[in-house]
Amino acid sequence: MLPIGDIEIYLFNDATAYMDPGGLFGLVPRVLWSRYYQADGRHLIRTATHNLLIRAAGANIIVDTGFGNSLSDRQRRHLHMNEFDGAHQGLAALGISPDEIDIVIDTHLHDDHCTGNFRLDAEGRRAPAFPKAEYLVQRQEYEDATQLNERTRGTYKPENYVPLYAAGQLRLLEGDSEIVSGVSALVTPGHTRGHMSVRIESRGEQAAFLCDLASLAVHFERLAWMTAFDVEPLVTLETKRRWQRWALETDALLIFPHDAIRPAGRLTQNERGRLTVQPVSFAYDNPKSLR
């Protein structure tokens, strides 16, 4: 557990998967990114799929739902996934049932962040993973995720969110929104136009789940480094510039969605102006580590 003032943050790794570095680093050449992350014999890099449980203002809030348990064996093999469903294992270890989740924040609707919106039961039936929760996403994100094109249809899967909206369980946000006291969902565009990060504030302490504004810690250190999946990379760059300033001013705890080496840390700047994310030590709140 990572406390921020009176707010409790629990960090789960929902799945461990192995990705082609071309997706993670885009135009950054191997000679540079390999100083920080090592590819295995298959030329793949180990990644995490982080989800949060935030307990604030009497509410249980899930931030992103990962892959959950509804991928087929073939889909898991395609993702080189050797661990999955860690968020639900983590909730169970904490003694929290899916019915006790009040709010789910989908930072954006790429399948690695919201496939776990639904869940397969023992009979293979698909239903909302958190039956009593209100799901939240930006209206801009929902519109883009339901009007697919050749670039976006590989990462948006409407079955993960359209049924929720049709049932009235998914609410569309109109810009920056306070979810409960101390927890805000803020638009951080670039990765997608409606992408959000989640800021947590309590008793003078601050934290942020940056999500794919910076998928890895090194993406936040270097403005020009970003994934190949960003639909508006120059917008990502300027959004990161603003958030770098905020992180330095507040000494905020930063949480990165896919970094298996530095999942969390604080941004520092040396006398020459070089920015570095200093890792913060913690234990995952899963019953077993998926690292």
PDB file of C-alpha atoms in Angstrom:
ATOM      1  CA  MET A   1       0.000   0.000   0.000  1.00  0.00           C
ATOM      2  CA  LEU A   2       1.207   3.503  -0.873  1.00  0.00           C
ATOM      3  CA  PRO A   3      -0.335   6.105   1.472  1.00  0.00           C
ATOM      4  CA  ILE A   4      -0.833   9.673   0.258  1.00  0.00           C
ATOM      5  CA  GLY A   5      -1.979  11.635   3.309  1.00  0.00           C
ATOM      6  CA  ASP A   6      -5.299  10.099   4.328  1.00  0.00           C
ATOM      7  CA  ILE A   7      -5.751   8.309   0.987  1.00  0.00           C
ATOM      8  CA  GLU A   8      -4.734   4.696   0.483  1.00  0.00           C
ATOM      9  CA  ILE A   9      -3.371   3.549  -2.885  1.00  0.00           C
ATOM     10  CA  TYR A  10      -2.985  -0.168  -3.622  1.00  0.00           C
ATOM     11  CA  LEU A  11      -0.958  -1.134  -6.682  1.00  0.00           C
ATOM     12  CA  PHE A  12      -1.710  -4.351  -8.559  1.00  0.00           C
ATOM     13  CA  ASN A  13       0.059  -5.856 -11.534  1.00  0.00           C
ATOM     14  CA  ASP A  14      -2.828  -7.340 -13.478  1.00  0.00           C
ATOM     15  CA  ALA A  15      -0.657  -9.088 -16.084  1.00  0.00           C
ATOM     16  CA  THR A  16       2.929  -9.655 -17.115  1.00  0.00           C
ATOM     17  CA  ALA A  17       3.411  -9.595 -20.876  1.00  0.00           C
ATOM     18  CA  TYR A  18       6.322  -9.312 -23.289  1.00  0.00           C
ATOM     19  CA  MET A  19       6.239  -6.628 -25.983  1.00  0.00           C
ATOM     20  CA  ASP A  20       8.136  -5.787 -29.121  1.00  0.00           C
ATOM     21  CA  PRO A  21      10.309  -2.750 -28.298  1.00  0.00           C
ATOM     22  CA  GLY A  22       9.209  -1.121 -31.555  1.00  0.00           C
ATOM     23  CA  GLY A  23       5.826  -0.500 -29.958  1.00  0.00           C
ATOM     24  CA  LEU A  24       7.265   0.740 -26.676  1.00  0.00           C
ATOM     25  CA  PHE A  25       9.891   3.054 -28.132  1.00  0.00           C
ATOM     26  CA  GLY A  26       8.775   4.059 -31.624  1.00  0.00           C
ATOM     27  CA  LEU A  27      11.531   6.128 -33.218  1.00  0.00           C
ATOM     28  CA  VAL A  28      14.028   5.708 -30.367  1.00  0.00           C
ATOM     29  CA  PRO A  29      16.878   3.471 -31.608  1.00  0.00           C
ATOM     30  CA  ARG A  30      17.895   0.289 -29.800  1.00  0.00           C
ATOM     31  CA  VAL A  31      21.333   1.680 -28.953  1.00  0.00           C
ATOM     32  CA  LEU A  32      19.593   4.239 -26.713  1.00  0.00           C
ATOM     33  CA  TRP A  33      16.660   2.354 -25.149  1.00  0.00           C
ATOM     34  CA  SER A  34      18.790  -0.738 -24.446  1.00  0.00           C
ATOM     35  CA  ARG A  35      20.679   1.256 -21.806  1.00  0.00           C
ATOM     36  CA  TYR A  36      17.533   1.063 -19.688  1.00  0.00           C
ATOM     37  CA  TYR A  37      15.585  -2.042 -20.728  1.00  0.00           C
ATOM     38  CA  GLN A  38      16.957  -5.376 -21.904  1.00  0.00           C
ATOM     39  CA  ALA A  39      15.209  -7.464 -24.546  1.00  0.00           C
ATOM     40  CA  ASP A  40      15.184 -11.229 -24.087  1.00  0.00           C
ATOM     41  CA  GLY A  41      16.198 -13.906 -26.590  1.00  0.00           C
ATOM     42  CA  ARG A  42      12.931 -13.362 -28.444  1.00  0.00           C
ATOM     43  CA  HIS A  43      13.734  -9.633 -28.772  1.00  0.00           C
ATOM     44  CA  LEU A  44      10.866  -8.798 -26.403  1.00  0.00           C
ATOM     45  CA  ILE A  45      10.731  -6.605 -23.299  1.00  0.00           C
ATOM     46  CA  ARG A  46       8.925  -7.603 -20.107  1.00  0.00           C
ATOM     47  CA  THR A  47       6.104  -5.223 -19.209  1.00  0.00           C
ATOM     48  CA  ALA A  48       3.590  -4.857 -16.406  1.00  0.00           C
ATOM     49  CA  THR A  49      -0.097  -3.931 -16.553  1.00  0.00           C
ATOM     50  CA  HIS A  50      -0.698  -1.800 -13.480  1.00  0.00           C
ATOM     51  CA  ASN A  51      -4.086  -1.092 -11.929  1.00  0.00           C
ATOM     52  CA  LEU A  52      -4.855   0.922  -8.803  1.00  0.00           C
ATOM     53  CA  LEU A  53      -7.306   0.584  -5.983  1.00  0.00           C
ATOM     54  CA  ILE A  54      -7.793   3.984  -4.352  1.00  0.00           C
ATOM     55  CA  ARG A  55      -9.651   4.243  -1.048  1.00  0.00           C
ATOM     56  CA  ALA A  56     -10.693   7.854  -0.553  1.00  0.00           C
ATOM     57  CA  ALA A  57     -13.693   9.752   0.838  1.00  0.00           C
ATOM     58  CA  GLY A  58     -15.378   6.486   1.746  1.00  0.00           C
ATOM     59  CA  ALA A  59     -15.222   5.156  -1.829  1.00  0.00           C
ATOM     60  CA  ASN A  60     -13.405   2.214  -3.400  1.00  0.00           C
ATOM     61  CA  ILE A  61     -12.085   3.330  -6.808  1.00  0.00           C
ATOM     62  CA  ILE A  62     -10.436   1.134  -9.427  1.00  0.00           C
ATOM     63  CA  VAL A  63      -8.197   2.865 -11.970  1.00  0.00           C
ATOM     64  CA  ASP A  64      -7.975   0.819 -15.169  1.00  0.00           C
ATOM     65  CA  THR A  65      -8.929  -2.840 -15.307  1.00  0.00           C
ATOM     66  CA  GLY A  66      -6.144  -4.379 -17.396  1.00  0.00           C
ATOM     67  CA  PHE A  67      -6.840  -7.628 -19.222  1.00  0.00           C
ATOM     68  CA  GLY A  68      -8.746  -9.453 -16.486  1.00  0.00           C
ATOM     69  CA  ASN A  69      -9.635 -13.082 -17.148  1.00  0.00           C
ATOM     70  CA  SER A  70     -11.494 -12.918 -20.455  1.00  0.00           C
ATOM     71  CA  LEU A  71      -8.656 -13.360 -22.957  1.00  0.00           C
ATOM     72  CA  SER A  72      -8.481 -16.656 -24.773  1.00  0.00           C
ATOM     73  CA  ASP A  73      -5.403 -18.867 -24.537  1.00  0.00           C
ATOM     74  CA  ARG A  74      -4.542 -17.831 -28.076  1.00  0.00           C
ATOM     75  CA  GLN A  75      -4.718 -14.129 -27.164  1.00  0.00           C
ATOM     76  CA  ARG A  76      -2.486 -14.693 -24.137  1.00  0.00           C
ATOM     77  CA  ARG A  77       0.047 -16.539 -26.289  1.00  0.00           C
ATOM     78  CA  HIS A  78      -0.001 -13.645 -28.765  1.00  0.00           C
ATOM     79  CA  LEU A  79       0.854 -11.260 -25.905  1.00  0.00           C
ATOM     80  CA  HIS A  80       3.470 -13.679 -24.500  1.00  0.00           C
ATOM     81  CA  MET A  81       1.552 -13.404 -21.228  1.00  0.00           C
ATOM     82  CA  ASN A  82       2.581 -15.697 -18.400  1.00  0.00           C
ATOM     83  CA  GLU A  83       0.594 -14.133 -15.534  1.00  0.00           C
ATOM     84  CA  PHE A  84      -2.864 -12.552 -15.612  1.00  0.00           C
ATOM     85  CA  ASP A  85      -5.899 -11.540 -13.518  1.00  0.00           C
ATOM     86  CA  GLY A  86      -3.720 -10.001 -10.828  1.00  0.00           C
ATOM     87  CA  ALA A  87      -6.095  -7.151  -9.960  1.00  0.00           C
ATOM     88  CA  HIS A  88      -8.895  -9.490  -8.911  1.00  0.00           C
ATOM     89  CA  GLN A  89      -6.410 -11.625  -7.003  1.00  0.00           C
ATOM     90  CA  GLY A  90      -5.243  -8.477  -5.224  1.00  0.00           C
ATOM     91  CA  LEU A  91      -8.767  -7.397  -4.318  1.00  0.00           C
ATOM     92  CA  ALA A  92      -9.505 -10.862  -2.971  1.00  0.00           C
ATOM     93  CA  ALA A  93      -6.341 -10.768  -0.861  1.00  0.00           C
ATOM     94  CA  LEU A  94      -7.521  -7.472   0.639  1.00  0.00           C
ATOM     95  CA  GLY A  95     -10.934  -8.960   1.386  1.00  0.00           C
ATOM     96  CA  ILE A  96     -12.715  -6.664  -1.078  1.00  0.00           C
ATOM     97  CA  SER A  97     -15.377  -8.134  -3.326  1.00  0.00           C
ATOM     98  CA  PRO A  98     -16.168  -6.797  -6.818  1.00  0.00           C
ATOM     99  CA  ASP A  99     -19.552  -5.651  -5.462  1.00  0.00           C
ATOM    100  CA  GLU A 100     -17.753  -3.274  -3.096  1.00  0.00           C
ATOM    101  CA  ILE A 101     -16.163  -1.236  -5.896  1.00  0.00           C
ATOM    102  CA  ASP A 102     -17.977   2.091  -6.254  1.00  0.00           C
ATOM    103  CA  ILE A 103     -16.194   3.700  -9.229  1.00  0.00           C
ATOM    104  CA  VAL A 104     -14.055   2.475 -12.131  1.00  0.00           C
ATOM    105  CA  ILE A 105     -11.952   5.068 -13.972  1.00  0.00           C
ATOM    106  CA  ASP A 106     -10.976   4.013 -17.486  1.00  0.00           C
ATOM    107  CA  THR A 107      -8.050   6.311 -18.258  1.00  0.00           C
ATOM    108  CA  HIS A 108      -8.585   5.423 -21.912  1.00  0.00           C
ATOM    109  CA  LEU A 109     -10.108   2.546 -23.836  1.00  0.00           C
ATOM    110  CA  HIS A 110      -7.151   0.701 -25.349  1.00  0.00           C
ATOM    111  CA  ASP A 111      -7.687  -2.980 -24.745  1.00  0.00           C
ATOM    112  CA  ASP A 112      -4.783  -3.394 -22.301  1.00  0.00           C
ATOM    113  CA  HIS A 113      -6.474  -0.895 -19.979  1.00  0.00           C
ATOM    114  CA  CYS A 114     -10.134  -1.897 -20.118  1.00  0.00           C
ATOM    115  CA  THR A 115     -10.597  -5.518 -21.223  1.00  0.00           C
ATOM    116  CA  GLY A 116     -11.028  -6.242 -17.515  1.00  0.00           C
ATOM    117  CA  ASN A 117     -14.187  -4.082 -17.505  1.00  0.00           C
ATOM    118  CA  PHE A 118     -15.887  -7.431 -18.130  1.00  0.00           C
ATOM    119  CA  ARG A 119     -15.291 -10.820 -16.649  1.00  0.00           C
ATOM    120  CA  LEU A 120     -16.002 -14.439 -17.539  1.00  0.00           C
ATOM    121  CA  ASP A 121     -17.763 -16.532 -14.912  1.00  0.00           C
ATOM    122  CA  ALA A 122     -17.299 -20.279 -14.379  1.00  0.00           C
ATOM    123  CA  GLU A 123     -19.797 -21.005 -17.169  1.00  0.00           C
ATOM    124  CA  GLY A 124     -18.028 -18.684 -19.622  1.00  0.00           C
ATOM    125  CA  ARG A 125     -20.667 -15.959 -19.445  1.00  0.00           C
ATOM    126  CA  ARG A 126     -19.439 -12.363 -19.799  1.00  0.00           C
ATOM    127  CA  ALA A 127     -20.680  -9.696 -17.375  1.00  0.00           C
ATOM    128  CA  PRO A 128     -19.421  -6.402 -15.889  1.00  0.00           C
ATOM    129  CA  ALA A 129     -16.513  -7.136 -13.586  1.00  0.00           C
ATOM    130  CA  PHE A 130     -17.757  -4.629 -11.009  1.00  0.00           C
ATOM    131  CA  PRO A 131     -21.545  -4.954 -11.059  1.00  0.00           C
ATOM    132  CA  LYS A 132     -22.403  -2.023  -8.761  1.00  0.00           C
ATOM    133  CA  ALA A 133     -19.740   0.431  -9.933  1.00  0.00           C
ATOM    134  CA  GLU A 134     -20.144   3.487 -12.116  1.00  0.00           C
ATOM    135  CA  TYR A 135     -17.579   3.404 -14.920  1.00  0.00           C
ATOM    136  CA  LEU A 136     -16.065   6.727 -16.050  1.00  0.00           C
ATOM    137  CA  VAL A 137     -14.287   7.764 -19.264  1.00  0.00           C
ATOM    138  CA  GLN A 138     -13.883  10.963 -21.268  1.00  0.00           C
ATOM    139  CA  ARG A 139     -16.574  11.637 -23.879  1.00  0.00           C
ATOM    140  CA  GLN A 140     -13.843  12.389 -26.443  1.00  0.00           C
ATOM    141  CA  GLU A 141     -12.253   9.011 -25.744  1.00  0.00           C
ATOM    142  CA  TYR A 142     -15.543   7.153 -26.067  1.00  0.00           C
ATOM    143  CA  GLU A 143     -16.346   8.857 -29.358  1.00  0.00           C
ATOM    144  CA  ASP A 144     -12.926   8.020 -30.799  1.00  0.00           C
ATOM    145  CA  ALA A 145     -13.186   4.451 -29.498  1.00  0.00           C
ATOM    146  CA  THR A 146     -16.519   3.910 -31.244  1.00  0.00           C
ATOM    147  CA  GLN A 147     -15.509   5.487 -34.595  1.00  0.00           C
ATOM    148  CA  LEU A 148     -12.673   3.225 -35.599  1.00  0.00           C
ATOM    149  CA  ASN A 149     -10.242   3.594 -38.464  1.00  0.00           C
ATOM    150  CA  GLU A 150      -7.307   1.623 -39.815  1.00  0.00           C
ATOM    151  CA  ARG A 151      -4.966   3.056 -37.169  1.00  0.00           C
ATOM    152  CA  THR A 152      -7.172   2.587 -34.094  1.00  0.00           C
ATOM    153  CA  ARG A 153      -9.148  -0.603 -34.648  1.00  0.00           C
ATOM    154  CA  GLY A 154      -6.271  -2.801 -33.469  1.00  0.00           C
ATOM    155  CA  THR A 155      -6.293  -1.292 -29.963  1.00  0.00           C
ATOM    156  CA  TYR A 156      -9.970  -0.407 -29.416  1.00  0.00           C
ATOM    157  CA  LYS A 157     -12.394  -3.280 -28.793  1.00  0.00           C
ATOM    158  CA  PRO A 158     -15.978  -1.929 -28.519  1.00  0.00           C
ATOM    159  CA  GLU A 159     -17.202  -5.005 -26.649  1.00  0.00           C
ATOM    160  CA  ASN A 160     -15.187  -3.753 -23.653  1.00  0.00           C
ATOM    161  CA  TYR A 161     -17.207  -0.546 -23.218  1.00  0.00           C
ATOM    162  CA  VAL A 162     -20.193  -0.139 -25.557  1.00  0.00           C
ATOM    163  CA  PRO A 163     -22.407  -2.566 -23.550  1.00  0.00           C
ATOM    164  CA  LEU A 164     -21.653  -0.580 -20.377  1.00  0.00           C
ATOM    165  CA  TYR A 165     -22.742   2.654 -22.025  1.00  0.00           C
ATOM    166  CA  ALA A 166     -25.868   1.040 -23.454  1.00  0.00           C
ATOM    167  CA  ALA A 167     -26.784  -0.224 -19.983  1.00  0.00           C
ATOM    168  CA  GLY A 168     -26.269   3.203 -18.390  1.00  0.00           C
ATOM    169  CA  GLN A 169     -23.307   2.013 -16.312  1.00  0.00           C
ATOM    170  CA  LEU A 170     -20.677   4.090 -18.157  1.00  0.00           C
ATOM    171  CA  ARG A 171     -20.702   7.875 -17.633  1.00  0.00           C
ATOM    172  CA  LEU A 172     -18.932  10.184 -20.085  1.00  0.00           C
ATOM    173  CA  LEU A 173     -16.881  12.983 -18.547  1.00  0.00           C
ATOM    174  CA  GLU A 174     -16.570  16.441 -20.072  1.00  0.00           C
ATOM    175  CA  GLY A 175     -12.966  17.416 -19.356  1.00  0.00           C
ATOM    176  CA  ASP A 176     -11.081  17.522 -16.056  1.00  0.00           C
ATOM    177  CA  SER A 177     -13.220  16.117 -13.246  1.00  0.00           C
ATOM    178  CA  GLU A 178     -12.975  15.687  -9.493  1.00  0.00           C
ATOM    179  CA  ILE A 179     -14.135  12.137  -8.837  1.00  0.00           C
ATOM    180  CA  VAL A 180     -14.203  12.330  -5.020  1.00  0.00           C
ATOM    181  CA  SER A 181     -12.434  14.696  -2.663  1.00  0.00           C
ATOM    182  CA  GLY A 182      -8.695  14.314  -3.301  1.00  0.00           C
ATOM    183  CA  VAL A 183      -8.991  12.269  -6.507  1.00  0.00           C
ATOM    184  CA  SER A 184      -9.194  13.930  -9.916  1.00  0.00           C
ATOM    185  CA  ALA A 185      -9.223  12.570 -13.461  1.00  0.00           C
ATOM    186  CA  LEU A 186      -7.375  15.038 -15.689  1.00  0.00           C
ATOM    187  CA  VAL A 187      -7.187  15.056 -19.472  1.00  0.00           C
ATOM    188  CA  THR A 188      -3.587  14.422 -20.592  1.00  0.00           C
ATOM    189  CA  PRO A 189      -3.838  14.206 -24.387  1.00  0.00           C
ATOM    190  CA  GLY A 190      -1.400  12.798 -26.895  1.00  0.00           C
ATOM    191  CA  HIS A 191      -1.467   9.054 -26.460  1.00  0.00           C
ATOM    192  CA  THR A 192      -5.130   9.463 -27.374  1.00  0.00           C
ATOM    193  CA  ARG A 193      -7.125  12.675 -27.610  1.00  0.00           C
ATOM    194  CA  GLY A 194      -9.229  11.798 -24.564  1.00  0.00           C
ATOM    195  CA  HIS A 195      -6.525  10.114 -22.471  1.00  0.00           C
ATOM    196  CA  MET A 196      -6.635  10.813 -18.714  1.00  0.00           C
ATOM    197  CA  SER A 197      -4.200  10.648 -15.816  1.00  0.00           C
ATOM    198  CA  VAL A 198      -5.362  10.410 -12.208  1.00  0.00           C
ATOM    199  CA  ARG A 199      -4.070  12.852  -9.587  1.00  0.00           C
ATOM    200  CA  ILE A 200      -4.311  12.110  -5.857  1.00  0.00           C
ATOM    201  CA  GLU A 201      -3.897  14.849  -3.213  1.00  0.00           C
ATOM    202  CA  SER A 202      -4.177  14.673   0.587  1.00  0.00           C
ATOM    203  CA  ARG A 203      -2.572  16.597   3.462  1.00  0.00           C
ATOM    204  CA  GLY A 204      -0.028  18.282   1.221  1.00  0.00           C
ATOM    205  CA  GLU A 205       1.108  15.047  -0.439  1.00  0.00           C
ATOM    206  CA  GLN A 206       0.516  14.297  -4.113  1.00  0.00           C
ATOM    207  CA  ALA A 207       0.658  11.345  -6.485  1.00  0.00           C
ATOM    208  CA  ALA A 208      -0.301  10.644 -10.078  1.00  0.00           C
ATOM    209  CA  PHE A 209      -1.062   7.551 -12.086  1.00  0.00           C
ATOM    210  CA  LEU A 210       0.284   8.925 -15.354  1.00  0.00           C
ATOM    211  CA  CYS A 211      -0.984   6.047 -17.426  1.00  0.00           C
ATOM    212  CA  ASP A 212       0.213   6.157 -21.042  1.00  0.00           C
ATOM    213  CA  LEU A 213       1.255   9.777 -20.849  1.00  0.00           C
ATOM    214  CA  ALA A 214       4.429   7.936 -19.787  1.00  0.00           C
ATOM    215  CA  SER A 215       4.090   4.174 -20.165  1.00  0.00           C
ATOM    216  CA  LEU A 216       7.604   3.703 -18.758  1.00  0.00           C
ATOM    217  CA  ALA A 217       9.590   5.855 -16.344  1.00  0.00           C
ATOM    218  CA  VAL A 218      12.111   6.751 -19.053  1.00  0.00           C
ATOM    219  CA  HIS A 219       9.284   8.171 -21.176  1.00  0.00           C
ATOM    220  CA  PHE A 220       8.716  10.766 -18.450  1.00  0.00           C
ATOM    221  CA  GLU A 221      12.402  11.617 -18.118  1.00  0.00           C
ATOM    222  CA  ARG A 222      12.785  12.295 -21.863  1.00  0.00           C
ATOM    223  CA  LEU A 223      10.236  14.447 -23.634  1.00  0.00           C
ATOM    224  CA  ALA A 224      10.948  13.035 -27.095  1.00  0.00           C
ATOM    225  CA  TRP A 225      10.627   9.384 -26.031  1.00  0.00           C
ATOM    226  CA  MET A 226       7.152   7.883 -26.359  1.00  0.00           C
ATOM    227  CA  THR A 227       5.406   4.820 -27.683  1.00  0.00           C
ATOM    228  CA  ALA A 228       4.563   4.133 -31.308  1.00  0.00           C
ATOM    229  CA  PHE A 229       0.900   4.024 -30.248  1.00  0.00           C
ATOM    230  CA  ASP A 230       0.600   7.749 -29.477  1.00  0.00           C
ATOM    231  CA  VAL A 231      -1.850   9.219 -31.985  1.00  0.00           C
ATOM    232  CA  GLU A 232      -0.622  12.790 -31.444  1.00  0.00           C
ATOM    233  CA  PRO A 233       3.045  12.539 -30.416  1.00  0.00           C
ATOM    234  CA  LEU A 234       3.772  16.276 -30.455  1.00  0.00           C
ATOM    235  CA  VAL A 235       0.826  16.806 -28.124  1.00  0.00           C
ATOM    236  CA  THR A 236       2.198  14.085 -25.834  1.00  0.00           C
ATOM    237  CA  LEU A 237       5.506  15.938 -25.723  1.00  0.00           C
ATOM    238  CA  GLU A 238       3.947  19.216 -24.587  1.00  0.00           C
ATOM    239  CA  THR A 239       1.642  17.492 -22.098  1.00  0.00           C
ATOM    240  CA  LYS A 240       4.654  15.781 -20.539  1.00  0.00           C
ATOM    241  CA  ARG A 241       6.493  19.116 -20.343  1.00  0.00           C
ATOM    242  CA  ARG A 242       3.683  20.567 -18.205  1.00  0.00           C
ATOM    243  CA  TRP A 243       3.516  17.504 -15.970  1.00  0.00           C
ATOM    244  CA  GLN A 244       7.287  17.407 -15.517  1.00  0.00           C
ATOM    245  CA  ARG A 245       7.094  20.912 -14.034  1.00  0.00           C
ATOM    246  CA  TRP A 246       4.248  19.847 -11.755  1.00  0.00           C
ATOM    247  CA  ALA A 247       6.113  16.725 -10.610  1.00  0.00           C
ATOM    248  CA  LEU A 248       9.227  18.716  -9.733  1.00  0.00           C
ATOM    249  CA  GLU A 249       7.245  21.391  -7.881  1.00  0.00           C
ATOM    250  CA  THR A 250       5.222  18.916  -5.811  1.00  0.00           C
ATOM    251  CA  ASP A 251       7.683  16.015  -5.360  1.00  0.00           C
ATOM    252  CA  ALA A 252       4.748  13.825  -6.371  1.00  0.00           C
ATOM    253  CA  LEU A 253       4.810  10.051  -6.342  1.00  0.00           C
ATOM    254  CA  LEU A 254       4.524   8.952  -9.977  1.00  0.00           C
ATOM    255  CA  ILE A 255       3.122   5.580 -11.055  1.00  0.00           C
ATOM    256  CA  PHE A 256       3.804   4.205 -14.535  1.00  0.00           C
ATOM    257  CA  PRO A 257       1.400   1.669 -16.093  1.00  0.00           C
ATOM    258  CA  HIS A 258       3.758  -0.677 -17.928  1.00  0.00           C
ATOM    259  CA  ASP A 259       7.171  -0.362 -16.280  1.00  0.00           C
ATOM    260  CA  ALA A 260       8.287  -3.638 -14.709  1.00  0.00           C
ATOM    261  CA  ILE A 261      11.591  -2.141 -13.509  1.00  0.00           C
ATOM    262  CA  ARG A 262      10.583   1.275 -12.115  1.00  0.00           C
ATOM    263  CA  PRO A 263       6.836   1.056 -11.487  1.00  0.00           C
ATOM    264  CA  ALA A 264       6.844   4.109  -9.208  1.00  0.00           C
ATOM    265  CA  GLY A 265       9.192   6.949  -8.404  1.00  0.00           C
ATOM    266  CA  ARG A 266       9.758  10.669  -7.972  1.00  0.00           C
ATOM    267  CA  LEU A 267      11.186  13.043 -10.576  1.00  0.00           C
ATOM    268  CA  THR A 268      14.440  14.782  -9.649  1.00  0.00           C
ATOM    269  CA  GLN A 269      16.638  17.292 -11.459  1.00  0.00           C
ATOM    270  CA  ASN A 270      20.384  17.617 -10.996  1.00  0.00           C
ATOM    271  CA  GLU A 271      22.501  20.767 -11.220  1.00  0.00           C
ATOM    272  CA  ARG A 272      22.918  20.274 -14.979  1.00  0.00           C
ATOM    273  CA  GLY A 273      19.173  20.088 -15.512  1.00  0.00           C
ATOM    274  CA  ARG A 274      19.029  16.352 -16.159  1.00  0.00           C
ATOM    275  CA  LEU A 275      15.757  14.736 -15.114  1.00  0.00           C
ATOM    276  CA  THR A 276      15.699  11.298 -13.488  1.00  0.00           C
ATOM    277  CA  VAL A 277      12.909   9.227 -11.962  1.00  0.00           C
ATOM    278  CA  GLN A 278      14.237   7.943  -8.659  1.00  0.00           C
ATOM    279  CA  PRO A 279      12.491   4.618  -7.917  1.00  0.00           C
ATOM    280  CA  VAL A 280      10.351   4.203  -4.823  1.00  0.00           C
ATOM    281  CA  SER A 281      10.491   0.837  -3.102  1.00  0.00           C
ATOM    282  CA  PHE A 282       7.161  -0.906  -2.459  1.00  0.00           C
ATOM    283  CA  ALA A 283       5.515  -4.322  -2.491  1.00  0.00           C
ATOM    284  CA  TYR A 284       2.705  -5.149  -4.900  1.00  0.00           C
ATOM    285  CA  ASP A 285      -0.642  -5.755  -3.237  1.00  0.00           C
ATOM    286  CA  ASN A 286      -1.151  -8.988  -5.192  1.00  0.00           C
ATOM    287  CA  PRO A 287      -1.103 -12.236  -3.195  1.00  0.00           C
ATOM    288  CA  LYS A 288       1.908 -13.212  -5.248  1.00  0.00           C
ATOM    289  CA  SER A 289       4.250 -10.923  -7.112  1.00  0.00           C
ATOM    290  CA  LEU A 290       3.746 -10.841 -10.866  1.00  0.00           C
ATOM    291  CA  ARG A 291       7.088  -9.156 -11.408  1.00  0.00           C
TER     292      ARG A 291
END
